[in-house]
């Protein structure tokens, strides 16, 4: 049914106009039943019924057609102005025309194309194009097997299918991203079955096998088919997500329940529990729980008294907290006196005085060595020197040295 | 009355009272004050619903259980005057005295505490823990307190001894303002549902502050 224009685009001639006029004529007849006037589509389903009644009467009437009075009689169920309007539109669009194109014709005949168009429209209304896709795919399959088929026709068919699949998946994706109610309502008409995908892929394979030169068109078709498959799966996933694990797609979504519970009257809500008897509320207050509640409750007096304070005046913190600063400074002074600018000094030289003084120095040096913050250390080495006349009669060799700044 | 119907009635209505002349349905215990008798649920082996906690089963949920129990304690402080006896049947006490005791126990706005306590008194009366006579403005222990086993009452007796003294009865009768106190919240009861929501926040925040302060 799709018009094929064999002419190169851009070059318009009288022939082009003729071809275009023929195409427009087919269009007009096809959709005459849906036309409100010659410029718009019906806004009342009843108007389509008028057209259908008329067309059925024409089919019964046979080759003689119907006169105007017979048509009016068939449509006696509808108001006169509606009938007149429909007749004018249908005549204007060519769905009903005179038996012979002469003036003052009294008998009319109906166009076959309009009936087919109406059938098509009704079917589309029923199942939203899905079974139409099945039919189209089956037809294309037949066409591809037909030896008279040309590559151009095959390419047009494939492009049309690719376009249909693309639009189809776009619509599904839009629904999937929309509200769940709309998706639940519309999607079953739109989402595909595995069968459609299989059939489309088979058709695609058949076209590609027969006309390998159409690979570019076939790539488009393949992409469109896969896009449609993805969109279909996503819509199904969204639906089953919203239905929870029950997989029952007719379950109401939680929002609906919430809205109901918020807007329902008290009687509506209570009606759910008609026929049930409930025990009266019987909370239990254990004595121990009462005691706990009273003791944990907010109290007028602070729960804990302030800690006792001495009656003597408090003069704050003591200055001498035994901090290490003073002692460390003293040790540093002693160590610097001993070193006198050198980095290391032998212990024997230090002890070369009377032992009473020397042992005090030695104690300070040991303290400096052990102090973690002072950069001095005492290093003892092996060996023992006997000094018969010294005050300590033996001494080990050792070094007092600076380890850092 | 048919016995099954009587038992079903007792379960559905909570703690309805029946005249002493009526038989108590079999399988229920009862509490009587001489004129009326209240059929009460009976549990095997002297168990109470407190046993649910041992089985880690949630008891019936309560809004603000702490507050309800504090009000119950305040009511018992006034009604259960002879602590060596059983709490049931106790003696009637003025609602104003109970509110006074509760206001003395709690912190913050005393007027607000009285309003809250009035609501809790009604809820406790609905569930059979208190018998509230709003006409005369008196309250007395409800039949459910008769279900407390005697062995569990020791700590409660100690607690009630520590609670603030209720004002003497003549103090209440001398002050007309206090005398109208039970009647006044009744008018305010209609707006309590609305007023509670906004006034509630303050108390809750206070409670939260208390908890946070105790945790530090």
Tab-separated table of N, CA and C in Angstrom, chain A residues 127-234:
chain	number	residue	atom	x	y	z
A	127	UNK	N	-5.386	-4.102	18.979
A	127	UNK	CA	-4.154	-4.612	19.569
A	127	UNK	C	-2.954	-3.719	19.305
A	128	UNK	N	-3.217	-2.479	18.991
A	128	UNK	CA	-2.167	-1.478	19.057
A	128	UNK	C	-0.976	-1.737	18.168
A	129	UNK	N	-1.154	-2.401	17.072
A	129	UNK	CA	-0.069	-2.491	16.117
A	129	UNK	C	0.835	-3.688	16.281
A	130	UNK	N	0.628	-4.430	17.374
A	130	UNK	CA	1.547	-5.543	17.567
A	130	UNK	C	1.263	-6.662	16.584
A	131	UNK	N	-0.010	-7.021	16.483
A	131	UNK	CA	-0.314	-8.091	15.530
A	131	UNK	C	-0.161	-7.575	14.102
A	132	UNK	N	-0.290	-6.232	13.962
A	132	UNK	CA	-0.036	-5.679	12.637
A	132	UNK	C	1.421	-5.908	12.247
A	133	UNK	N	2.298	-5.770	13.227
A	133	UNK	CA	3.703	-6.041	12.941
A	133	UNK	C	3.882	-7.500	12.550
A	134	UNK	N	3.166	-8.384	13.245
A	134	UNK	CA	3.238	-9.796	12.874
A	134	UNK	C	2.847	-9.969	11.418
A	135	UNK	N	1.731	-9.339	11.045
A	135	UNK	CA	1.243	-9.502	9.678
A	135	UNK	C	2.236	-8.921	8.681
A	136	UNK	N	2.733	-7.746	9.021
A	136	UNK	CA	3.669	-7.114	8.092
A	136	UNK	C	4.913	-7.976	7.915
A	137	UNK	N	5.389	-8.532	9.015
A	137	UNK	CA	6.588	-9.360	8.929
A	137	UNK	C	6.310	-10.598	8.085
A	138	UNK	N	5.125	-11.188	8.306
A	138	UNK	CA	4.795	-12.371	7.529
A	138	UNK	C	4.689	-12.027	6.045
A	139	UNK	N	4.064	-10.887	5.751
A	139	UNK	CA	3.921	-10.462	4.364
A	139	UNK	C	5.281	-10.228	3.727
A	140	UNK	N	6.143	-9.526	4.487
A	140	UNK	CA	7.470	-9.256	3.940
A	140	UNK	C	8.225	-10.536	3.672
A	141	UNK	N	8.033	-11.496	4.588
A	141	UNK	CA	8.687	-12.789	4.396
A	141	UNK	C	8.234	-13.404	3.079
A	142	UNK	N	6.934	-13.339	2.846
A	142	UNK	CA	6.408	-13.874	1.589
A	142	UNK	C	6.991	-13.108	0.404
A	143	UNK	N	7.017	-11.774	0.556
A	143	UNK	CA	7.521	-10.945	-0.538
A	143	UNK	C	8.971	-11.276	-0.864
A	144	UNK	N	9.745	-11.462	0.192
A	144	UNK	CA	11.164	-11.734	-0.040
A	144	UNK	C	11.332	-13.047	-0.794
A	145	UNK	N	10.430	-13.998	-0.504
A	145	UNK	CA	10.534	-15.277	-1.199
A	145	UNK	C	10.023	-15.184	-2.642
A	146	UNK	N	9.314	-14.089	-2.932
A	146	UNK	CA	8.722	-13.956	-4.266
A	146	UNK	C	9.803	-13.674	-5.308
A	147	UNK	N	9.858	-14.443	-6.381
A	147	UNK	CA	10.933	-14.212	-7.375
A	147	UNK	C	10.791	-12.891	-8.114
A	148	UNK	N	9.604	-12.277	-8.100
A	148	UNK	CA	9.441	-11.028	-8.831
A	148	UNK	C	9.914	-9.824	-8.031
A	149	UNK	N	10.261	-10.045	-6.786
A	149	UNK	CA	10.659	-8.948	-5.907
A	149	UNK	C	11.965	-8.324	-6.404
A	150	UNK	N	12.024	-6.988	-6.395
A	150	UNK	CA	13.263	-6.318	-6.797
A	150	UNK	C	14.002	-5.871	-5.552
A	151	UNK	N	15.313	-5.652	-5.697
A	151	UNK	CA	16.078	-5.191	-4.520
A	151	UNK	C	15.535	-3.873	-3.982
A	152	UNK	N	15.062	-2.993	-4.875
A	152	UNK	CA	14.559	-1.709	-4.370
A	152	UNK	C	13.351	-1.905	-3.465
A	153	UNK	N	12.463	-2.794	-3.909
A	153	UNK	CA	11.294	-3.044	-3.061
A	153	UNK	C	11.708	-3.632	-1.719
A	154	UNK	N	12.658	-4.559	-1.781
A	154	UNK	CA	13.118	-5.162	-0.528
A	154	UNK	C	13.716	-4.103	0.377
A	155	UNK	N	14.508	-3.159	-0.217
A	155	UNK	CA	15.127	-2.125	0.613
A	155	UNK	C	14.049	-1.231	1.233
A	156	UNK	N	13.058	-0.878	0.417
A	156	UNK	CA	11.988	-0.047	0.988
A	156	UNK	C	11.287	-0.758	2.137
A	157	UNK	N	11.007	-2.037	1.902
A	157	UNK	CA	10.338	-2.784	2.965
A	157	UNK	C	11.182	-2.824	4.229
A	158	UNK	N	12.466	-3.105	4.066
A	158	UNK	CA	13.338	-3.202	5.238
A	158	UNK	C	13.440	-1.858	5.942
A	159	UNK	N	13.535	-0.778	5.148
A	159	UNK	CA	13.625	0.536	5.790
A	159	UNK	C	12.352	0.858	6.557
A	160	UNK	N	11.223	0.512	5.954
A	160	UNK	CA	9.963	0.760	6.661
A	160	UNK	C	9.899	0.006	7.972
A	161	UNK	N	10.323	-1.253	7.922
A	161	UNK	CA	10.287	-2.046	9.155
A	161	UNK	C	11.236	-1.468	10.190
A	162	UNK	N	12.417	-1.077	9.741
A	162	UNK	CA	13.390	-0.514	10.683
A	162	UNK	C	12.801	0.724	11.338
A	163	UNK	N	12.149	1.568	10.534
A	163	UNK	CA	11.544	2.783	11.089
A	163	UNK	C	10.467	2.410	12.123
A	164	UNK	N	9.644	1.407	11.738
A	164	UNK	CA	8.574	1.004	12.657
A	164	UNK	C	9.157	0.508	13.980
A	165	UNK	N	10.187	-0.316	13.873
A	165	UNK	CA	10.790	-0.846	15.111
A	165	UNK	C	11.377	0.273	15.947
A	166	UNK	N	12.024	1.234	15.266
A	166	UNK	CA	12.640	2.326	16.028
A	166	UNK	C	11.591	3.118	16.783
A	167	UNK	N	10.525	3.481	16.059
A	167	UNK	CA	9.471	4.266	16.728
A	167	UNK	C	8.845	3.479	17.869
A	168	UNK	N	8.705	2.204	17.609
A	168	UNK	CA	8.112	1.329	18.608
A	168	UNK	C	8.961	1.318	19.872
A	169	UNK	N	10.263	1.160	19.696
A	169	UNK	CA	11.112	1.107	20.883
A	169	UNK	C	11.174	2.469	21.557
A	170	UNK	N	11.139	3.553	20.765
A	170	UNK	CA	11.138	4.883	21.378
A	170	UNK	C	9.915	5.031	22.267
A	171	UNK	N	8.785	4.557	21.768
A	171	UNK	CA	7.568	4.692	22.568
A	171	UNK	C	7.658	3.878	23.849
A	172	UNK	N	8.228	2.686	23.724
A	172	UNK	CA	8.368	1.836	24.913
A	172	UNK	C	9.301	2.478	25.925
A	173	UNK	N	10.405	3.044	25.422
A	173	UNK	CA	11.358	3.661	26.346
A	173	UNK	C	10.708	4.839	27.056
A	174	UNK	N	9.956	5.619	26.312
A	174	UNK	CA	9.264	6.755	26.933
A	174	UNK	C	8.320	6.278	28.017
A	175	UNK	N	7.607	5.202	27.718
A	175	UNK	CA	6.690	4.662	28.733
A	175	UNK	C	7.468	4.150	29.931
A	176	UNK	N	8.580	3.481	29.655
A	176	UNK	CA	9.358	2.900	30.756
A	176	UNK	C	9.847	3.979	31.693
A	177	UNK	N	10.162	5.160	31.136
A	177	UNK	CA	10.645	6.231	31.995
A	177	UNK	C	9.510	7.051	32.585
A	178	UNK	N	8.280	6.763	32.197
A	178	UNK	CA	7.144	7.535	32.695
A	178	UNK	C	6.586	6.925	33.966
A	179	UNK	N	5.332	7.210	34.218
A	179	UNK	CA	4.722	6.678	35.441
A	179	UNK	C	4.395	5.217	35.252
A	180	UNK	N	4.375	4.526	36.383
A	180	UNK	CA	4.189	3.081	36.310
A	180	UNK	C	2.766	2.737	35.913
A	181	UNK	N	1.796	3.605	36.260
A	181	UNK	CA	0.414	3.313	35.892
A	181	UNK	C	0.268	3.310	34.375
A	182	UNK	N	0.859	4.333	33.759
A	182	UNK	CA	0.745	4.430	32.309
A	182	UNK	C	1.403	3.236	31.638
A	183	UNK	N	2.562	2.878	32.185
A	183	UNK	CA	3.279	1.733	31.612
A	183	UNK	C	2.417	0.482	31.716
A	184	UNK	N	1.811	0.297	32.884
A	184	UNK	CA	1.012	-0.919	33.073
A	184	UNK	C	-0.141	-0.946	32.078
A	185	UNK	N	-0.677	0.240	31.798
A	185	UNK	CA	-1.839	0.301	30.927
A	185	UNK	C	-1.459	0.078	29.468
A	186	UNK	N	-0.377	0.734	29.050
A	186	UNK	CA	-0.066	0.773	27.627
A	186	UNK	C	0.874	-0.333	27.175
A	187	UNK	N	1.768	-0.723	28.063
A	187	UNK	CA	2.874	-1.544	27.589
A	187	UNK	C	2.448	-2.889	27.025
A	188	UNK	N	1.464	-3.574	27.620
A	188	UNK	CA	1.135	-4.883	27.063
A	188	UNK	C	0.785	-4.832	25.584
A	189	UNK	N	0.269	-3.687	25.108
A	189	UNK	CA	-0.005	-3.576	23.673
A	189	UNK	C	1.283	-3.376	22.884
A	190	UNK	N	2.295	-2.843	23.560
A	190	UNK	CA	3.476	-2.415	22.821
A	190	UNK	C	4.635	-3.391	22.886
A	191	UNK	N	4.795	-4.017	24.037
A	191	UNK	CA	6.040	-4.763	24.121
A	191	UNK	C	5.949	-6.037	23.337
A	192	UNK	N	7.070	-6.445	22.862
A	192	UNK	CA	7.065	-7.512	21.886
A	192	UNK	C	7.188	-8.855	22.527
A	193	UNK	N	6.970	-9.818	21.706
A	193	UNK	CA	7.219	-11.173	22.143
A	193	UNK	C	8.507	-11.607	21.491
A	194	UNK	N	9.012	-12.694	22.003
A	194	UNK	CA	10.201	-13.254	21.387
A	194	UNK	C	9.911	-13.570	19.922
A	195	UNK	N	8.635	-13.889	19.672
A	195	UNK	CA	8.289	-14.347	18.332
A	195	UNK	C	8.490	-13.237	17.305
A	196	UNK	N	8.075	-12.025	17.694
A	196	UNK	CA	8.251	-10.922	16.746
A	196	UNK	C	9.725	-10.719	16.456
A	197	UNK	N	10.528	-10.771	17.511
A	197	UNK	CA	11.966	-10.563	17.304
A	197	UNK	C	12.539	-11.657	16.414
A	198	UNK	N	12.127	-12.900	16.695
A	198	UNK	CA	12.630	-14.019	15.903
A	198	UNK	C	12.252	-13.847	14.439
A	199	UNK	N	10.995	-13.485	14.243
A	199	UNK	CA	10.486	-13.349	12.885
A	199	UNK	C	11.227	-12.234	12.162
A	200	UNK	N	11.434	-11.129	12.881
A	200	UNK	CA	12.127	-10.000	12.253
A	200	UNK	C	13.550	-10.385	11.899
A	201	UNK	N	14.188	-11.142	12.789
A	201	UNK	CA	15.562	-11.522	12.497
A	201	UNK	C	15.621	-12.493	11.325
A	202	UNK	N	14.617	-13.345	11.253
A	202	UNK	CA	14.588	-14.287	10.136
A	202	UNK	C	14.392	-13.532	8.819
A	203	UNK	N	13.515	-12.560	8.844
A	203	UNK	CA	13.290	-11.762	7.639
A	203	UNK	C	14.568	-11.035	7.247
A	204	UNK	N	15.220	-10.487	8.243
A	204	UNK	CA	16.468	-9.781	7.994
A	204	UNK	C	17.492	-10.713	7.360
A	205	UNK	N	17.551	-11.953	7.900
A	205	UNK	CA	18.479	-12.927	7.320
A	205	UNK	C	18.122	-13.263	5.880
A	206	UNK	N	16.842	-13.396	5.626
A	206	UNK	CA	16.412	-13.756	4.271
A	206	UNK	C	16.769	-12.658	3.276
A	207	UNK	N	16.515	-11.397	3.687
A	207	UNK	CA	16.839	-10.285	2.781
A	207	UNK	C	18.335	-10.265	2.509
A	208	UNK	N	19.110	-10.411	3.572
A	208	UNK	CA	20.562	-10.301	3.426
A	208	UNK	C	21.112	-11.434	2.577
A	209	UNK	N	20.520	-12.616	2.672
A	209	UNK	CA	21.003	-13.735	1.877
A	209	UNK	C	20.690	-13.514	0.397
A	210	UNK	N	19.497	-12.982	0.155
A	210	UNK	CA	19.113	-12.888	-1.243
A	210	UNK	C	19.775	-11.686	-1.915
A	211	UNK	N	19.843	-10.557	-1.175
A	211	UNK	CA	20.471	-9.368	-1.781
A	211	UNK	C	21.604	-8.896	-0.872
A	212	UNK	N	22.783	-9.479	-1.028
A	212	UNK	CA	23.888	-9.065	-0.138
A	212	UNK	C	24.206	-7.584	-0.293
A	213	UNK	N	23.840	-6.970	-1.418
A	213	UNK	CA	24.184	-5.552	-1.585
A	213	UNK	C	23.370	-4.657	-0.657
A	214	UNK	N	22.362	-5.213	-0.002
A	214	UNK	CA	21.536	-4.388	0.893
A	214	UNK	C	22.060	-4.420	2.322
A	215	UNK	N	23.351	-4.705	2.488
A	215	UNK	CA	23.834	-4.919	3.848
A	215	UNK	C	23.677	-3.682	4.728
A	216	UNK	N	23.810	-2.496	4.112
A	216	UNK	CA	23.688	-1.289	4.919
A	216	UNK	C	22.258	-1.151	5.484
A	217	UNK	N	21.302	-1.360	4.637
A	217	UNK	CA	19.906	-1.310	5.095
A	217	UNK	C	19.660	-2.364	6.151
A	218	UNK	N	20.239	-3.540	5.918
A	218	UNK	CA	20.013	-4.626	6.860
A	218	UNK	C	20.637	-4.318	8.211
A	219	UNK	N	21.795	-3.614	8.184
A	219	UNK	CA	22.401	-3.237	9.467
A	219	UNK	C	21.464	-2.343	10.253
A	220	UNK	N	20.871	-1.386	9.552
A	220	UNK	CA	19.906	-0.515	10.229
A	220	UNK	C	18.760	-1.321	10.822
A	221	UNK	N	18.249	-2.250	10.005
A	221	UNK	CA	17.121	-3.051	10.464
A	221	UNK	C	17.513	-3.853	11.693
A	222	UNK	N	18.726	-4.429	11.633
A	222	UNK	CA	19.172	-5.255	12.754
A	222	UNK	C	19.270	-4.404	14.028
A	223	UNK	N	19.883	-3.221	13.872
A	223	UNK	CA	20.021	-2.343	15.044
A	223	UNK	C	18.661	-1.991	15.611
A	224	UNK	N	17.721	-1.712	14.719
A	224	UNK	CA	16.388	-1.336	15.194
A	224	UNK	C	15.745	-2.494	15.930
A	225	UNK	N	15.933	-3.716	15.392
A	225	UNK	CA	15.332	-4.883	16.051
A	225	UNK	C	15.907	-5.060	17.443
A	226	UNK	N	17.234	-4.921	17.557
A	226	UNK	CA	17.861	-5.117	18.866
A	226	UNK	C	17.439	-4.016	19.833
A	227	UNK	N	17.361	-2.781	19.311
A	227	UNK	CA	16.925	-1.689	20.182
A	227	UNK	C	15.532	-1.975	20.710
A	228	UNK	N	14.704	-2.488	19.835
A	228	UNK	CA	13.348	-2.802	20.276
A	228	UNK	C	13.361	-3.903	21.326
A	229	UNK	N	14.186	-4.920	21.109
A	229	UNK	CA	14.269	-6.001	22.098
A	229	UNK	C	14.699	-5.474	23.458
A	230	UNK	N	15.705	-4.577	23.457
A	230	UNK	CA	16.163	-4.004	24.728
A	230	UNK	C	15.055	-3.226	25.405
A	231	UNK	N	14.391	-2.379	24.630
A	231	UNK	CA	13.329	-1.557	25.231
A	231	UNK	C	12.250	-2.451	25.807
A	232	UNK	N	11.940	-3.512	25.103
A	232	UNK	CA	10.898	-4.416	25.579
A	232	UNK	C	11.305	-5.067	26.887
A	233	UNK	N	12.562	-5.492	26.955
A	233	UNK	CA	13.015	-6.122	28.200
A	233	UNK	C	13.022	-5.135	29.353
A	234	UNK	N	13.413	-3.883	29.054
A	234	UNK	CA	13.444	-2.909	30.142
A	234	UNK	C	12.047	-2.610	30.656
